[in-house]
């Protein structure tokens, strides 16, 4: 049985390094599907030229290349021009009501990161082809339920609109503004994102918003295609990206990065009794050498297998995007604290002695 090693090349069934960055997994009919950004070589590879790649396995030891599940080549559908647009952090769920596979991704049509939208594509099969349904911002015209009154102040909103846009990196000016109010009519910004499906079947979009200063948690409708459900703000002015969400012992956990572009930074963890919050920060979950940079990585997804939780992360190589590496670590526990320790070994497939 092949064991992948963190940070090394991960060959697929054709011996080619797996090309599924910023990815997420889905379990369906005995298979595990891995969806991720298909990158190309060089710096240009950080924009989308091809689409979303899908692989599948039964046991994590052999990943079969199943091709491009969402293909943007040969078309300008929805304004997605290959080489100009950005498609990041794709995640897929299967909707029990419609039987459709629903793919969400962060979408920029112009590569400038100012659209800050969510792309949604649908397929009848887990391997696709996924067809674009829409590209839009969440929560158009809908205040997050827990928006503080001061952010609804019309003067503050007018002041925000009179100012140059806040760049999507930590910025002290943000505390005087109401980005949530200024964006209300056009929808809330959405960059890094993930999907989380709870045990009751409900699904949520968790996305960096308000110039990445604040996370939003949006409950999806029963078809998983509408972004106008109840929304809650979390971690205001904490500049969190790369949300990774999981459930453990009846509570909800989140591990996010800080906001430093492709450069790795220290992760933060948090716990809540309900997915919409309130969330309590638990500090940096990483331990040991490299903890201040999450061991040189940024999280992308949490995966549960046999009651254990795995933190799936990218080691980005922005100068040669296609060469990005994967680091999968098991989440262990210090009491209530989720903890990450670096390891050369990928902890999957599970060692039968430990399972
Ligand atoms: C950090 C994000 O987590 C990535 O998904 C990507 O958007 C980069 N920033 C771009 O700089």
mmCIF file of C-alpha atoms and ligand atoms in Angstrom:
data_model
loop_
_atom_site.group_PDB
_atom_site.id
_atom_site.type_symbol
_atom_site.label_atom_id
_atom_site.label_comp_id
_atom_site.label_asym_id
_atom_site.label_seq_id
_atom_site.Cartn_x
_atom_site.Cartn_y
_atom_site.Cartn_z
ATOM 1 C CA UNK A 1 0.000 0.000 0.000
ATOM 2 C CA UNK A 2 1.495 3.340 -1.031
ATOM 3 C CA UNK A 3 1.990 5.946 1.641
ATOM 4 C CA UNK A 4 2.301 9.550 0.597
ATOM 5 C CA UNK A 5 4.771 11.735 2.453
ATOM 6 C CA UNK A 6 3.981 15.322 3.322
ATOM 7 C CA UNK A 7 5.676 17.904 1.041
ATOM 8 C CA UNK A 8 6.907 15.302 -1.438
ATOM 9 C CA UNK A 9 5.402 14.858 -4.902
ATOM 10 C CA UNK A 10 2.131 12.922 -4.657
ATOM 11 C CA UNK A 11 1.828 10.813 -7.831
ATOM 12 C CA UNK A 12 -1.618 9.939 -9.162
ATOM 13 C CA UNK A 13 -2.328 6.642 -10.979
ATOM 14 C CA UNK A 14 -0.375 7.950 -14.012
ATOM 15 C CA UNK A 15 2.628 9.005 -11.917
ATOM 16 C CA UNK A 16 1.799 12.715 -12.238
ATOM 17 C CA UNK A 17 1.832 14.980 -9.146
ATOM 18 C CA UNK A 18 -1.763 15.494 -8.002
ATOM 19 C CA UNK A 19 -3.015 18.859 -9.237
ATOM 20 C CA UNK A 20 -5.790 19.709 -6.768
ATOM 21 C CA UNK A 21 -4.721 22.698 -4.690
ATOM 22 C CA UNK A 22 -6.872 24.500 -2.126
ATOM 23 C CA UNK A 23 -8.994 21.394 -2.288
ATOM 24 C CA UNK A 24 -11.617 19.453 -0.412
ATOM 25 C CA UNK A 25 -12.844 15.862 -0.228
ATOM 26 C CA UNK A 26 -16.270 14.286 -0.667
ATOM 27 C CA UNK A 27 -17.369 10.763 0.224
ATOM 28 C CA UNK A 28 -19.836 9.168 -2.183
ATOM 29 C CA UNK A 29 -20.780 5.555 -3.001
ATOM 30 C CA UNK A 30 -17.648 4.043 -1.456
ATOM 31 C CA UNK A 31 -15.308 6.489 -3.179
ATOM 32 C CA UNK A 32 -13.480 9.489 -1.801
ATOM 33 C CA UNK A 33 -13.273 12.342 -4.295
ATOM 34 C CA UNK A 34 -10.631 15.063 -4.080
ATOM 35 C CA UNK A 35 -11.495 18.325 -5.843
ATOM 36 C CA UNK A 36 -8.957 21.120 -6.138
ATOM 37 C CA UNK A 37 -7.590 23.987 -8.185
ATOM 38 C CA UNK A 38 -5.834 22.801 -11.327
ATOM 39 C CA UNK A 39 -2.706 24.969 -11.463
ATOM 40 C CA UNK A 40 -0.290 25.464 -14.324
ATOM 41 C CA UNK A 41 3.446 26.183 -14.201
ATOM 42 C CA UNK A 42 4.922 29.543 -13.270
ATOM 43 C CA UNK A 43 3.456 32.552 -11.523
ATOM 44 C CA UNK A 44 0.658 32.669 -14.109
ATOM 45 C CA UNK A 45 -0.526 29.395 -12.626
ATOM 46 C CA UNK A 46 -2.129 31.269 -9.756
ATOM 47 C CA UNK A 47 -4.873 32.346 -12.135
ATOM 48 C CA UNK A 48 -7.328 29.770 -13.494
ATOM 49 C CA UNK A 49 -6.626 28.405 -16.981
ATOM 50 C CA UNK A 50 -8.246 24.995 -16.789
ATOM 51 C CA UNK A 51 -10.712 24.614 -13.913
ATOM 52 C CA UNK A 52 -11.243 22.209 -11.045
ATOM 53 C CA UNK A 53 -9.519 18.803 -11.112
ATOM 54 C CA UNK A 54 -11.020 15.686 -9.515
ATOM 55 C CA UNK A 55 -9.317 12.506 -8.306
ATOM 56 C CA UNK A 56 -10.803 9.515 -6.526
ATOM 57 C CA UNK A 57 -9.630 6.760 -4.226
ATOM 58 C CA UNK A 58 -11.059 4.062 -2.030
ATOM 59 C CA UNK A 59 -8.256 3.925 0.510
ATOM 60 C CA UNK A 60 -6.025 7.046 0.121
ATOM 61 C CA UNK A 61 -3.159 4.929 -1.245
ATOM 62 C CA UNK A 62 -3.899 5.314 -4.963
ATOM 63 C CA UNK A 63 -5.521 8.423 -6.372
ATOM 64 C CA UNK A 64 -7.076 7.971 -9.815
ATOM 65 C CA UNK A 65 -7.055 11.004 -12.063
ATOM 66 C CA UNK A 66 -10.678 11.505 -13.160
ATOM 67 C CA UNK A 67 -10.012 14.653 -15.155
ATOM 68 C CA UNK A 68 -11.341 18.188 -15.042
ATOM 69 C CA UNK A 69 -14.681 18.188 -13.237
ATOM 70 C CA UNK A 70 -15.371 21.876 -13.898
ATOM 71 C CA UNK A 71 -13.746 22.916 -17.153
ATOM 72 C CA UNK A 72 -13.413 26.557 -18.163
ATOM 73 C CA UNK A 73 -11.327 25.931 -21.291
ATOM 74 C CA UNK A 74 -12.888 26.855 -24.574
ATOM 75 C CA UNK A 75 -15.465 29.208 -23.234
ATOM 76 C CA UNK A 76 -16.176 32.493 -21.630
ATOM 77 C CA UNK A 77 -19.223 31.191 -19.782
ATOM 78 C CA UNK A 78 -20.242 33.524 -17.012
ATOM 79 C CA UNK A 79 -17.264 35.802 -17.737
ATOM 80 C CA UNK A 80 -14.756 33.094 -16.731
ATOM 81 C CA UNK A 81 -11.916 33.790 -19.160
ATOM 82 C CA UNK A 82 -9.066 31.269 -18.865
ATOM 83 C CA UNK A 83 -5.906 33.049 -17.758
ATOM 84 C CA UNK A 84 -7.802 36.067 -16.427
ATOM 85 C CA UNK A 85 -10.117 34.611 -13.843
ATOM 86 C CA UNK A 86 -9.320 33.100 -10.464
ATOM 87 C CA UNK A 87 -10.966 29.929 -9.144
ATOM 88 C CA UNK A 88 -9.886 29.069 -5.616
ATOM 89 C CA UNK A 89 -10.711 26.631 -2.842
ATOM 90 C CA UNK A 90 -13.393 24.543 -4.603
ATOM 91 C CA UNK A 91 -15.572 22.423 -2.314
ATOM 92 C CA UNK A 92 -18.327 19.978 -3.299
ATOM 93 C CA UNK A 93 -21.394 18.630 -1.508
ATOM 94 C CA UNK A 94 -24.111 16.246 -2.649
ATOM 95 C CA UNK A 95 -27.592 17.627 -2.137
ATOM 96 C CA UNK A 96 -30.020 14.993 -0.837
ATOM 97 C CA UNK A 97 -33.123 16.750 -2.174
ATOM 98 C CA UNK A 98 -32.017 17.555 -5.744
ATOM 99 C CA UNK A 99 -29.459 14.694 -6.011
ATOM 100 C CA UNK A 100 -27.125 17.251 -7.582
ATOM 101 C CA UNK A 101 -23.461 17.636 -6.784
ATOM 102 C CA UNK A 102 -22.951 21.277 -5.874
ATOM 103 C CA UNK A 103 -19.525 22.887 -6.267
ATOM 104 C CA UNK A 104 -18.684 26.206 -4.604
ATOM 105 C CA UNK A 105 -15.505 28.173 -5.250
ATOM 106 C CA UNK A 106 -14.070 31.617 -4.697
ATOM 107 C CA UNK A 107 -14.340 33.370 -8.023
ATOM 108 C CA UNK A 108 -12.680 36.464 -9.440
ATOM 109 C CA UNK A 109 -13.503 37.196 -13.057
ATOM 110 C CA UNK A 110 -10.684 39.722 -13.509
ATOM 111 C CA UNK A 111 -7.859 38.280 -11.389
ATOM 112 C CA UNK A 112 -7.726 41.474 -9.303
ATOM 113 C CA UNK A 113 -9.462 40.038 -6.257
ATOM 114 C CA UNK A 114 -12.022 42.850 -6.237
ATOM 115 C CA UNK A 115 -15.057 40.826 -7.394
ATOM 116 C CA UNK A 116 -14.919 38.732 -4.211
ATOM 117 C CA UNK A 117 -17.673 36.398 -5.391
ATOM 118 C CA UNK A 118 -18.791 32.804 -5.019
ATOM 119 C CA UNK A 119 -19.107 30.560 -8.051
ATOM 120 C CA UNK A 120 -21.639 27.726 -7.924
ATOM 121 C CA UNK A 121 -21.637 24.862 -10.435
ATOM 122 C CA UNK A 122 -23.845 21.771 -10.595
ATOM 123 C CA UNK A 123 -23.411 18.215 -11.843
ATOM 124 C CA UNK A 124 -25.366 14.958 -11.902
ATOM 125 C CA UNK A 125 -22.256 12.897 -11.161
ATOM 126 C CA UNK A 126 -19.446 13.460 -8.660
ATOM 127 C CA UNK A 127 -16.875 13.619 -11.450
ATOM 128 C CA UNK A 128 -18.898 16.190 -13.348
ATOM 129 C CA UNK A 129 -19.138 17.735 -15.808
ATOM 130 C CA UNK A 130 -20.089 20.634 -13.542
ATOM 131 C CA UNK A 131 -22.012 23.420 -15.273
ATOM 132 C CA UNK A 132 -21.793 26.958 -13.955
ATOM 133 C CA UNK A 133 -25.019 28.027 -12.275
ATOM 134 C CA UNK A 134 -24.034 31.526 -11.156
ATOM 135 C CA UNK A 135 -21.327 33.764 -9.791
ATOM 136 C CA UNK A 136 -22.556 36.078 -7.082
ATOM 137 C CA UNK A 137 -21.931 37.668 -3.720
ATOM 138 C CA UNK A 138 -23.687 36.250 -0.657
ATOM 139 C CA UNK A 139 -26.259 38.063 1.458
ATOM 140 C CA UNK A 140 -27.442 40.689 -1.051
ATOM 141 C CA UNK A 141 -29.623 43.133 0.893
ATOM 142 C CA UNK A 142 -29.558 41.008 4.040
ATOM 143 C CA UNK A 143 -27.820 42.141 7.214
ATOM 144 C CA UNK A 144 -25.961 39.427 9.092
ATOM 145 C CA UNK A 145 -28.175 38.588 12.089
ATOM 146 C CA UNK A 146 -25.595 39.729 14.624
ATOM 147 C CA UNK A 147 -24.508 42.979 12.959
ATOM 148 C CA UNK A 148 -23.811 45.557 15.695
ATOM 149 C CA UNK A 149 -25.992 48.670 15.516
ATOM 150 C CA UNK A 150 -22.991 50.953 14.985
ATOM 151 C CA UNK A 151 -22.276 49.243 11.668
ATOM 152 C CA UNK A 152 -25.814 50.096 10.520
ATOM 153 C CA UNK A 153 -25.245 53.814 11.093
ATOM 154 C CA UNK A 154 -26.033 55.586 7.768
ATOM 155 C CA UNK A 155 -23.298 58.203 8.334
ATOM 156 C CA UNK A 156 -20.686 55.526 8.841
ATOM 157 C CA UNK A 157 -21.894 53.683 5.739
ATOM 158 C CA UNK A 158 -21.809 56.906 3.662
ATOM 159 C CA UNK A 159 -18.284 57.626 4.975
ATOM 160 C CA UNK A 160 -17.186 54.103 3.989
ATOM 161 C CA UNK A 161 -18.521 54.595 0.469
ATOM 162 C CA UNK A 162 -16.617 57.866 0.158
ATOM 163 C CA UNK A 163 -13.321 56.144 0.953
ATOM 164 C CA UNK A 164 -11.030 54.181 -1.389
ATOM 165 C CA UNK A 165 -11.672 50.439 -1.076
ATOM 166 C CA UNK A 166 -9.838 48.664 1.731
ATOM 167 C CA UNK A 167 -7.291 46.198 0.376
ATOM 168 C CA UNK A 168 -7.848 42.609 1.425
ATOM 169 C CA UNK A 169 -5.059 42.482 3.963
ATOM 170 C CA UNK A 170 -4.868 43.681 7.532
ATOM 171 C CA UNK A 171 -5.641 47.392 7.570
ATOM 172 C CA UNK A 172 -6.184 49.580 10.675
ATOM 173 C CA UNK A 173 -8.571 51.903 8.774
ATOM 174 C CA UNK A 174 -11.177 49.166 8.751
ATOM 175 C CA UNK A 175 -12.303 49.768 12.332
ATOM 176 C CA UNK A 176 -13.704 53.201 11.400
ATOM 177 C CA UNK A 177 -15.700 51.829 8.480
ATOM 178 C CA UNK A 178 -18.797 49.750 7.890
ATOM 179 C CA UNK A 179 -17.838 47.567 4.948
ATOM 180 C CA UNK A 180 -20.768 45.300 5.760
ATOM 181 C CA UNK A 181 -23.110 48.285 5.442
ATOM 182 C CA UNK A 182 -21.486 49.666 2.298
ATOM 183 C CA UNK A 183 -21.719 46.267 0.589
ATOM 184 C CA UNK A 184 -25.290 45.528 1.679
ATOM 185 C CA UNK A 185 -26.970 46.323 -1.688
ATOM 186 C CA UNK A 186 -24.410 44.439 -3.814
ATOM 187 C CA UNK A 187 -23.787 41.546 -1.426
ATOM 188 C CA UNK A 188 -20.984 40.742 0.957
ATOM 189 C CA UNK A 189 -17.445 40.108 -0.256
ATOM 190 C CA UNK A 190 -16.452 36.458 -0.338
ATOM 191 C CA UNK A 191 -12.860 35.339 -0.887
ATOM 192 C CA UNK A 192 -11.426 32.333 0.966
ATOM 193 C CA UNK A 193 -14.264 29.949 1.688
ATOM 194 C CA UNK A 194 -15.284 26.487 2.687
ATOM 195 C CA UNK A 195 -18.480 24.474 2.932
ATOM 196 C CA UNK A 196 -19.524 22.635 6.047
ATOM 197 C CA UNK A 197 -22.356 20.098 6.217
ATOM 198 C CA UNK A 198 -23.721 19.393 9.646
ATOM 199 C CA UNK A 199 -25.038 16.056 10.896
ATOM 200 C CA UNK A 200 -28.620 17.244 10.365
ATOM 201 C CA UNK A 201 -27.879 17.720 6.653
ATOM 202 C CA UNK A 202 -27.841 21.513 6.750
ATOM 203 C CA UNK A 203 -24.960 23.132 4.917
ATOM 204 C CA UNK A 204 -23.120 26.393 5.450
ATOM 205 C CA UNK A 205 -20.839 28.637 3.445
ATOM 206 C CA UNK A 206 -18.077 30.055 5.636
ATOM 207 C CA UNK A 207 -16.241 32.878 3.894
ATOM 208 C CA UNK A 208 -13.780 35.691 4.516
ATOM 209 C CA UNK A 209 -15.672 38.935 4.076
ATOM 210 C CA UNK A 210 -15.481 42.698 4.703
ATOM 211 C CA UNK A 211 -12.054 42.980 2.989
ATOM 212 C CA UNK A 212 -11.110 39.708 4.734
ATOM 213 C CA UNK A 213 -11.417 41.388 8.136
ATOM 214 C CA UNK A 214 -14.378 39.279 9.307
ATOM 215 C CA UNK A 215 -15.753 35.814 8.575
ATOM 216 C CA UNK A 216 -19.360 35.269 7.542
ATOM 217 C CA UNK A 217 -21.265 32.032 8.104
ATOM 218 C CA UNK A 218 -24.235 31.666 5.751
ATOM 219 C CA UNK A 219 -26.815 28.917 6.032
ATOM 220 C CA UNK A 220 -27.613 27.499 2.583
ATOM 221 C CA UNK A 221 -31.151 26.703 1.451
ATOM 222 C CA UNK A 222 -32.314 23.105 1.010
ATOM 223 C CA UNK A 223 -30.956 22.961 -2.568
ATOM 224 C CA UNK A 224 -27.541 24.383 -1.529
ATOM 225 C CA UNK A 225 -27.725 26.990 -4.288
ATOM 226 C CA UNK A 226 -29.026 30.132 -2.549
ATOM 227 C CA UNK A 227 -26.836 32.523 -0.631
ATOM 228 C CA UNK A 228 -29.549 34.610 0.995
ATOM 229 C CA UNK A 229 -30.149 32.539 4.139
ATOM 230 C CA UNK A 230 -29.365 33.569 7.709
ATOM 231 C CA UNK A 231 -25.830 34.959 7.981
ATOM 232 C CA UNK A 232 -23.705 35.480 11.091
ATOM 233 C CA UNK A 233 -20.485 37.430 11.451
ATOM 234 C CA UNK A 234 -17.581 35.829 13.339
ATOM 235 C CA UNK A 235 -14.142 37.042 14.440
ATOM 236 C CA UNK A 236 -14.700 40.730 13.558
ATOM 237 C CA UNK A 237 -11.457 42.526 12.591
ATOM 238 C CA UNK A 238 -9.395 39.376 13.149
ATOM 239 C CA UNK A 239 -8.386 39.010 9.459
ATOM 240 C CA UNK A 240 -8.838 35.291 9.050
ATOM 241 C CA UNK A 241 -8.520 33.319 5.831
ATOM 242 C CA UNK A 242 -8.546 29.672 4.824
ATOM 243 C CA UNK A 243 -11.379 28.498 7.109
ATOM 244 C CA UNK A 244 -11.298 24.801 8.028
ATOM 245 C CA UNK A 245 -14.366 23.636 9.953
ATOM 246 C CA UNK A 246 -15.152 20.382 11.720
ATOM 247 C CA UNK A 247 -17.309 18.903 14.425
ATOM 248 C CA UNK A 248 -15.956 16.952 17.360
ATOM 249 C CA UNK A 249 -17.676 15.764 20.518
ATOM 250 C CA UNK A 250 -20.817 17.758 19.696
ATOM 251 C CA UNK A 251 -18.948 21.060 19.357
ATOM 252 C CA UNK A 252 -17.794 22.991 16.306
ATOM 253 C CA UNK A 253 -14.168 23.849 15.661
ATOM 254 C CA UNK A 254 -12.526 26.157 13.204
ATOM 255 C CA UNK A 255 -8.871 26.496 12.238
ATOM 256 C CA UNK A 256 -8.069 29.545 10.106
ATOM 257 C CA UNK A 257 -4.934 31.266 8.909
ATOM 258 C CA UNK A 258 -4.106 34.922 9.293
ATOM 259 C CA UNK A 259 -4.132 37.128 6.231
ATOM 260 C CA UNK A 260 -0.698 37.309 4.535
ATOM 261 C CA UNK A 261 -1.325 36.326 0.904
ATOM 262 C CA UNK A 262 0.604 33.210 -0.144
ATOM 263 C CA UNK A 263 3.071 33.531 2.746
ATOM 264 C CA UNK A 264 2.313 31.146 5.616
ATOM 265 C CA UNK A 265 1.449 32.510 9.049
ATOM 266 C CA UNK A 266 0.327 31.259 12.441
ATOM 267 C CA UNK A 267 -3.053 29.516 12.455
ATOM 268 C CA UNK A 268 -5.781 30.281 14.992
ATOM 269 C CA UNK A 269 -8.294 27.810 16.343
ATOM 270 C CA UNK A 270 -11.738 28.440 17.807
ATOM 271 C CA UNK A 271 -14.690 26.555 19.285
ATOM 272 C CA UNK A 272 -18.450 27.111 19.302
ATOM 273 C CA UNK A 273 -21.519 25.274 20.510
ATOM 274 C CA UNK A 274 -23.451 26.262 17.404
ATOM 275 C CA UNK A 275 -22.021 26.682 13.928
ATOM 276 C CA UNK A 276 -23.264 30.281 13.711
ATOM 277 C CA UNK A 277 -21.395 31.131 16.903
ATOM 278 C CA UNK A 278 -20.580 32.780 19.187
ATOM 279 C CA UNK A 279 -17.037 31.521 18.553
ATOM 280 C CA UNK A 280 -14.334 31.510 21.217
ATOM 281 C CA UNK A 281 -10.734 31.677 20.067
ATOM 282 C CA UNK A 282 -8.396 28.973 21.398
ATOM 283 C CA UNK A 283 -5.070 30.267 20.051
ATOM 284 C CA UNK A 284 -2.526 28.745 17.719
ATOM 285 C CA UNK A 285 -3.208 25.002 17.415
ATOM 286 C CA UNK A 286 0.281 24.238 16.035
ATOM 287 C CA UNK A 287 2.979 22.852 18.332
ATOM 288 C CA UNK A 288 6.727 22.449 17.871
ATOM 289 C CA UNK A 289 9.141 23.717 15.266
ATOM 290 C CA UNK A 290 7.392 25.695 12.516
ATOM 291 C CA UNK A 291 4.308 26.394 14.632
ATOM 292 C CA UNK A 292 4.500 30.133 13.809
ATOM 293 C CA UNK A 293 3.938 29.393 10.108
ATOM 294 C CA UNK A 294 1.622 26.380 10.483
ATOM 295 C CA UNK A 295 4.703 24.400 9.348
ATOM 296 C CA UNK A 296 4.877 26.453 6.153
ATOM 297 C CA UNK A 297 1.286 25.661 5.146
ATOM 298 C CA UNK A 298 -2.227 27.056 5.000
ATOM 299 C CA UNK A 299 -5.266 24.894 5.740
ATOM 300 C CA UNK A 300 -7.876 24.020 3.169
ATOM 301 C CA UNK A 301 -10.194 21.336 4.588
ATOM 302 C CA UNK A 302 -11.013 19.090 7.522
ATOM 303 C CA UNK A 303 -11.711 15.427 6.914
ATOM 304 C CA UNK A 304 -13.154 12.870 9.279
ATOM 305 C CA UNK A 305 -12.228 9.220 8.993
ATOM 306 C CA UNK A 306 -13.102 6.607 11.615
ATOM 307 C CA UNK A 307 -13.799 9.283 14.194
ATOM 308 C CA UNK A 308 -10.462 11.000 13.655
ATOM 309 C CA UNK A 309 -10.046 14.468 12.196
ATOM 310 C CA UNK A 310 -7.425 15.352 9.609
ATOM 311 C CA UNK A 311 -6.263 18.857 8.730
ATOM 312 C CA UNK A 312 -5.554 19.117 5.002
ATOM 313 C CA UNK A 313 -3.240 21.960 4.033
ATOM 314 C CA UNK A 314 -1.352 23.410 1.090
ATOM 315 C CA UNK A 315 2.283 24.324 0.980
ATOM 316 C CA UNK A 316 1.929 26.977 -1.743
ATOM 317 C CA UNK A 317 4.622 27.547 -4.360
ATOM 318 C CA UNK A 318 3.357 30.822 -5.875
ATOM 319 C CA UNK A 319 6.410 31.178 -8.201
ATOM 320 C CA UNK A 320 5.560 27.839 -9.779
ATOM 321 C CA UNK A 321 1.984 27.209 -8.763
ATOM 322 C CA UNK A 322 1.705 23.684 -10.172
ATOM 323 C CA UNK A 323 4.481 22.535 -7.843
ATOM 324 C CA UNK A 324 2.455 23.281 -4.678
ATOM 325 C CA UNK A 325 2.668 20.466 -2.126
ATOM 326 C CA UNK A 326 0.204 18.865 0.253
ATOM 327 C CA UNK A 327 0.525 18.456 4.005
ATOM 328 C CA UNK A 328 -2.094 16.351 5.762
ATOM 329 C CA UNK A 329 -1.889 16.178 9.547
ATOM 330 C CA UNK A 330 -4.046 14.530 12.173
ATOM 331 C CA UNK A 331 -5.758 16.803 14.685
ATOM 332 C CA UNK A 332 -4.978 15.583 18.186
ATOM 333 C CA UNK A 333 -6.365 16.950 21.437
ATOM 334 C CA UNK A 334 -4.955 18.576 24.534
ATOM 335 C CA UNK A 335 -8.163 18.413 26.526
ATOM 336 C CA UNK A 336 -10.524 20.707 24.611
ATOM 337 C CA UNK A 337 -7.746 22.191 22.449
ATOM 338 C CA UNK A 338 -7.269 20.916 18.901
ATOM 339 C CA UNK A 339 -3.552 20.473 18.278
ATOM 340 C CA UNK A 340 -1.447 20.106 15.126
ATOM 341 C CA UNK A 341 2.054 18.640 15.042
ATOM 342 C CA UNK A 342 4.159 18.469 11.905
ATOM 343 C CA UNK A 343 4.889 15.060 10.488
ATOM 344 C CA UNK A 344 6.647 13.634 7.434
ATOM 345 C CA UNK A 345 4.145 10.844 7.250
ATOM 346 C CA UNK A 346 0.652 11.340 5.978
ATOM 347 C CA UNK A 347 -1.565 9.721 8.611
ATOM 348 C CA UNK A 348 -3.811 8.133 5.931
ATOM 349 C CA UNK A 349 -4.451 5.323 5.102
ATOM 350 C CA UNK A 350 -4.997 4.557 8.745
ATOM 351 C CA UNK A 351 -2.649 2.156 10.364
ATOM 352 C CA UNK A 352 -4.871 -0.895 11.105
ATOM 353 C CA UNK A 353 -3.205 -1.288 14.491
ATOM 354 C CA UNK A 354 -4.317 2.208 15.488
ATOM 355 C CA UNK A 355 -7.718 2.207 13.775
HETATM 356 C C1 LIG B 1 -4.393 33.545 0.540
HETATM 357 C C2 LIG B 1 -5.564 32.682 0.278
HETATM 358 O O1 LIG B 1 -5.747 31.839 1.358
HETATM 359 C C3 LIG B 1 -5.376 31.888 -0.992
HETATM 360 O O2 LIG B 1 -6.487 31.089 -1.226
HETATM 361 C C4 LIG B 1 -5.153 32.871 -2.096
HETATM 362 O O3 LIG B 1 -6.301 33.658 -2.261
HETATM 363 C C5 LIG B 1 -3.987 33.779 -1.771
HETATM 364 N N1 LIG B 1 -4.215 34.445 -0.517
HETATM 365 C C6 LIG B 1 -3.761 34.809 -2.842
HETATM 366 O O4 LIG B 1 -2.760 35.698 -2.453
#
